[in-house]
Amino acid sequence: MKLFTGLIFCSLALGVSSQWYAFFGEAAQGAWDMMRAYSDMREANYKNSDKYFHARGNYDAAQRGPGGVWAAEKISDARENLQRVTDLFKYGDSGHGVEDSKADQAANEWGRSGRDPNHFRPPGLPDKY
């Protein structure tokens, strides 16, 4: 009986352990997906493509699993909060960029929820992206 209880306990502990390991792996891969989307956005330098790259980065990260969703949410929120702080120093308390930030967050949520990021794709954006 002790052997059976020990085997059950060890298998449960190993099962939980591998889930945590997978979560962190997914989060790292999701962070990489977000960085790749940002890099592509900078490289493309294409007018009105911001929302597409927000949605695509979040979509790609979310496809990794729960860890990717978590990473995408944290990175997206941090980026928008940082932008709000820099806008505050740059423009004062004028509300500058609030609507754009809300639109970015909507695109982030769209991608994280698994919906097609091409909904935000601007006409003429090269197929490479």
PDB file of C-alpha atoms in Angstrom:
ATOM      1  CA  MET A   1       0.000   0.000   0.000  1.00  0.00           C
ATOM      2  CA  LYS A   2       2.841   2.394   0.821  1.00  0.00           C
ATOM      3  CA  LEU A   3       4.467   1.626  -2.522  1.00  0.00           C
ATOM      4  CA  PHE A   4       1.211   2.305  -4.376  1.00  0.00           C
ATOM      5  CA  THR A   5       0.678   5.593  -2.498  1.00  0.00           C
ATOM      6  CA  GLY A   6       4.285   6.609  -3.217  1.00  0.00           C
ATOM      7  CA  LEU A   7       3.897   5.833  -6.937  1.00  0.00           C
ATOM      8  CA  ILE A   8       0.656   7.857  -7.155  1.00  0.00           C
ATOM      9  CA  PHE A   9       2.242  10.786  -5.302  1.00  0.00           C
ATOM     10  CA  CYS A  10       5.364  10.756  -7.524  1.00  0.00           C
ATOM     11  CA  SER A  11       3.343  10.533 -10.729  1.00  0.00           C
ATOM     12  CA  LEU A  12       1.176  13.465  -9.625  1.00  0.00           C
ATOM     13  CA  ALA A  13       4.228  15.493  -8.648  1.00  0.00           C
ATOM     14  CA  LEU A  14       5.933  14.745 -11.965  1.00  0.00           C
ATOM     15  CA  GLY A  15       2.737  15.549 -13.863  1.00  0.00           C
ATOM     16  CA  VAL A  16       2.405  18.955 -12.215  1.00  0.00           C
ATOM     17  CA  SER A  17       6.099  19.583 -12.681  1.00  0.00           C
ATOM     18  CA  SER A  18       5.935  18.963 -16.424  1.00  0.00           C
ATOM     19  CA  GLN A  19       2.908  21.273 -16.735  1.00  0.00           C
ATOM     20  CA  TRP A  20       4.840  24.128 -15.125  1.00  0.00           C
ATOM     21  CA  TYR A  21       7.795  23.430 -17.369  1.00  0.00           C
ATOM     22  CA  ALA A  22       5.548  23.547 -20.437  1.00  0.00           C
ATOM     23  CA  PHE A  23       3.971  26.826 -19.281  1.00  0.00           C
ATOM     24  CA  PHE A  24       7.352  28.562 -19.027  1.00  0.00           C
ATOM     25  CA  GLY A  25       8.429  27.170 -22.389  1.00  0.00           C
ATOM     26  CA  GLU A  26       5.210  28.423 -23.971  1.00  0.00           C
ATOM     27  CA  ALA A  27       5.711  31.827 -22.325  1.00  0.00           C
ATOM     28  CA  ALA A  28       9.257  32.103 -23.681  1.00  0.00           C
ATOM     29  CA  GLN A  29       8.144  31.117 -27.166  1.00  0.00           C
ATOM     30  CA  GLY A  30       5.203  33.528 -26.942  1.00  0.00           C
ATOM     31  CA  ALA A  31       7.545  36.355 -25.948  1.00  0.00           C
ATOM     32  CA  TRP A  32       9.689  35.507 -28.966  1.00  0.00           C
ATOM     33  CA  ASP A  33       6.578  35.637 -31.201  1.00  0.00           C
ATOM     34  CA  MET A  34       5.749  39.085 -29.830  1.00  0.00           C
ATOM     35  CA  MET A  35       9.299  40.287 -30.463  1.00  0.00           C
ATOM     36  CA  ARG A  36       9.219  38.904 -34.012  1.00  0.00           C
ATOM     37  CA  ALA A  37       5.942  40.720 -34.760  1.00  0.00           C
ATOM     38  CA  TYR A  38       7.414  43.969 -33.419  1.00  0.00           C
ATOM     39  CA  SER A  39      10.546  43.475 -35.503  1.00  0.00           C
ATOM     40  CA  ASP A  40       8.444  42.793 -38.604  1.00  0.00           C
ATOM     41  CA  MET A  41       6.380  45.925 -37.935  1.00  0.00           C
ATOM     42  CA  ARG A  42       9.527  48.041 -37.732  1.00  0.00           C
ATOM     43  CA  GLU A  43      10.958  46.416 -40.861  1.00  0.00           C
ATOM     44  CA  ALA A  44       7.740  46.776 -42.870  1.00  0.00           C
ATOM     45  CA  ASN A  45       7.323  50.428 -41.863  1.00  0.00           C
ATOM     46  CA  TYR A  46       3.949  50.289 -43.611  1.00  0.00           C
ATOM     47  CA  LYS A  47       1.229  52.855 -43.041  1.00  0.00           C
ATOM     48  CA  ASN A  48      -1.777  51.694 -40.956  1.00  0.00           C
ATOM     49  CA  SER A  49      -0.257  48.270 -40.224  1.00  0.00           C
ATOM     50  CA  ASP A  50       0.149  48.756 -36.448  1.00  0.00           C
ATOM     51  CA  LYS A  51      -3.082  46.982 -35.469  1.00  0.00           C
ATOM     52  CA  TYR A  52      -2.299  44.045 -37.760  1.00  0.00           C
ATOM     53  CA  PHE A  53       1.081  43.453 -36.124  1.00  0.00           C
ATOM     54  CA  HIS A  54      -0.456  43.789 -32.649  1.00  0.00           C
ATOM     55  CA  ALA A  55      -3.069  41.158 -33.525  1.00  0.00           C
ATOM     56  CA  ARG A  56      -0.531  38.891 -35.253  1.00  0.00           C
ATOM     57  CA  GLY A  57       1.953  38.928 -32.380  1.00  0.00           C
ATOM     58  CA  ASN A  58      -0.759  38.112 -29.861  1.00  0.00           C
ATOM     59  CA  TYR A  59      -2.265  35.451 -32.139  1.00  0.00           C
ATOM     60  CA  ASP A  60       1.080  33.713 -32.701  1.00  0.00           C
ATOM     61  CA  ALA A  61       1.893  33.796 -28.988  1.00  0.00           C
ATOM     62  CA  ALA A  62      -1.548  32.472 -28.016  1.00  0.00           C
ATOM     63  CA  GLN A  63      -1.126  29.510 -30.374  1.00  0.00           C
ATOM     64  CA  ARG A  64       1.689  28.329 -28.083  1.00  0.00           C
ATOM     65  CA  GLY A  65      -0.755  27.608 -25.253  1.00  0.00           C
ATOM     66  CA  PRO A  66      -1.614  29.154 -21.869  1.00  0.00           C
ATOM     67  CA  GLY A  67       1.953  30.333 -21.302  1.00  0.00           C
ATOM     68  CA  GLY A  68       1.934  32.134 -24.639  1.00  0.00           C
ATOM     69  CA  VAL A  69      -1.383  33.813 -23.836  1.00  0.00           C
ATOM     70  CA  TRP A  70       0.022  34.950 -20.493  1.00  0.00           C
ATOM     71  CA  ALA A  71       3.203  36.327 -22.089  1.00  0.00           C
ATOM     72  CA  ALA A  72       1.245  38.121 -24.819  1.00  0.00           C
ATOM     73  CA  GLU A  73      -1.064  39.734 -22.273  1.00  0.00           C
ATOM     74  CA  LYS A  74       1.757  40.896 -20.007  1.00  0.00           C
ATOM     75  CA  ILE A  75       3.894  42.228 -22.868  1.00  0.00           C
ATOM     76  CA  SER A  76       0.939  43.985 -24.518  1.00  0.00           C
ATOM     77  CA  ASP A  77      -0.169  45.596 -21.266  1.00  0.00           C
ATOM     78  CA  ALA A  78       3.376  46.684 -20.406  1.00  0.00           C
ATOM     79  CA  ARG A  79       3.881  48.215 -23.838  1.00  0.00           C
ATOM     80  CA  GLU A  80       0.623  50.178 -23.706  1.00  0.00           C
ATOM     81  CA  ASN A  81       1.263  51.348 -20.135  1.00  0.00           C
ATOM     82  CA  LEU A  82       4.768  52.469 -21.058  1.00  0.00           C
ATOM     83  CA  GLN A  83       3.380  54.345 -24.046  1.00  0.00           C
ATOM     84  CA  ARG A  84       0.866  56.105 -21.781  1.00  0.00           C
ATOM     85  CA  VAL A  85       3.655  57.192 -19.433  1.00  0.00           C
ATOM     86  CA  THR A  86       5.842  58.515 -22.255  1.00  0.00           C
ATOM     87  CA  ASP A  87       2.824  60.314 -23.776  1.00  0.00           C
ATOM     88  CA  LEU A  88       2.153  61.903 -20.393  1.00  0.00           C
ATOM     89  CA  PHE A  89       5.692  63.324 -20.285  1.00  0.00           C
ATOM     90  CA  LYS A  90       5.590  64.332 -23.941  1.00  0.00           C
ATOM     91  CA  TYR A  91       2.093  65.825 -24.199  1.00  0.00           C
ATOM     92  CA  GLY A  92       0.985  66.327 -20.603  1.00  0.00           C
ATOM     93  CA  ASP A  93      -2.415  65.204 -19.396  1.00  0.00           C
ATOM     94  CA  SER A  94      -4.048  65.923 -22.752  1.00  0.00           C
ATOM     95  CA  GLY A  95      -5.390  62.423 -23.370  1.00  0.00           C
ATOM     96  CA  HIS A  96      -3.101  62.156 -26.396  1.00  0.00           C
ATOM     97  CA  GLY A  97      -2.963  58.601 -27.670  1.00  0.00           C
ATOM     98  CA  VAL A  98      -5.766  57.229 -25.481  1.00  0.00           C
ATOM     99  CA  GLU A  99      -7.944  56.218 -28.439  1.00  0.00           C
ATOM    100  CA  ASP A 100      -4.977  54.645 -30.234  1.00  0.00           C
ATOM    101  CA  SER A 101      -4.055  52.724 -27.101  1.00  0.00           C
ATOM    102  CA  LYS A 102      -7.619  51.397 -26.785  1.00  0.00           C
ATOM    103  CA  ALA A 103      -7.568  50.348 -30.441  1.00  0.00           C
ATOM    104  CA  ASP A 104      -4.203  48.613 -29.929  1.00  0.00           C
ATOM    105  CA  GLN A 105      -5.586  46.737 -26.923  1.00  0.00           C
ATOM    106  CA  ALA A 106      -8.641  45.674 -28.949  1.00  0.00           C
ATOM    107  CA  ALA A 107      -6.319  44.289 -31.648  1.00  0.00           C
ATOM    108  CA  ASN A 108      -4.243  42.551 -28.952  1.00  0.00           C
ATOM    109  CA  GLU A 109      -7.353  40.925 -27.489  1.00  0.00           C
ATOM    110  CA  TRP A 110      -8.555  39.945 -30.982  1.00  0.00           C
ATOM    111  CA  GLY A 111      -5.323  38.069 -31.658  1.00  0.00           C
ATOM    112  CA  ARG A 112      -5.094  36.478 -28.203  1.00  0.00           C
ATOM    113  CA  SER A 113      -8.605  35.110 -28.552  1.00  0.00           C
ATOM    114  CA  GLY A 114      -7.505  33.121 -31.600  1.00  0.00           C
ATOM    115  CA  ARG A 115      -9.313  35.209 -34.212  1.00  0.00           C
ATOM    116  CA  ASP A 116      -7.652  35.830 -37.572  1.00  0.00           C
ATOM    117  CA  PRO A 117      -5.190  38.755 -37.393  1.00  0.00           C
ATOM    118  CA  ASN A 118      -5.688  39.369 -41.121  1.00  0.00           C
ATOM    119  CA  HIS A 119      -8.872  41.207 -40.117  1.00  0.00           C
ATOM    120  CA  PHE A 120      -6.525  44.156 -39.401  1.00  0.00           C
ATOM    121  CA  ARG A 121      -4.221  43.615 -42.397  1.00  0.00           C
ATOM    122  CA  PRO A 122      -3.935  46.809 -44.456  1.00  0.00           C
ATOM    123  CA  PRO A 123      -4.329  46.557 -48.235  1.00  0.00           C
ATOM    124  CA  GLY A 124      -1.009  46.269 -50.023  1.00  0.00           C
ATOM    125  CA  LEU A 125       1.051  44.977 -47.091  1.00  0.00           C
ATOM    126  CA  PRO A 126       3.650  42.638 -48.644  1.00  0.00           C
ATOM    127  CA  ASP A 127       2.874  38.903 -48.379  1.00  0.00           C
ATOM    128  CA  LYS A 128       6.123  38.432 -46.450  1.00  0.00           C
ATOM    129  CA  TYR A 129       4.245  39.621 -43.366  1.00  0.00           C
TER     130      TYR A 129
END
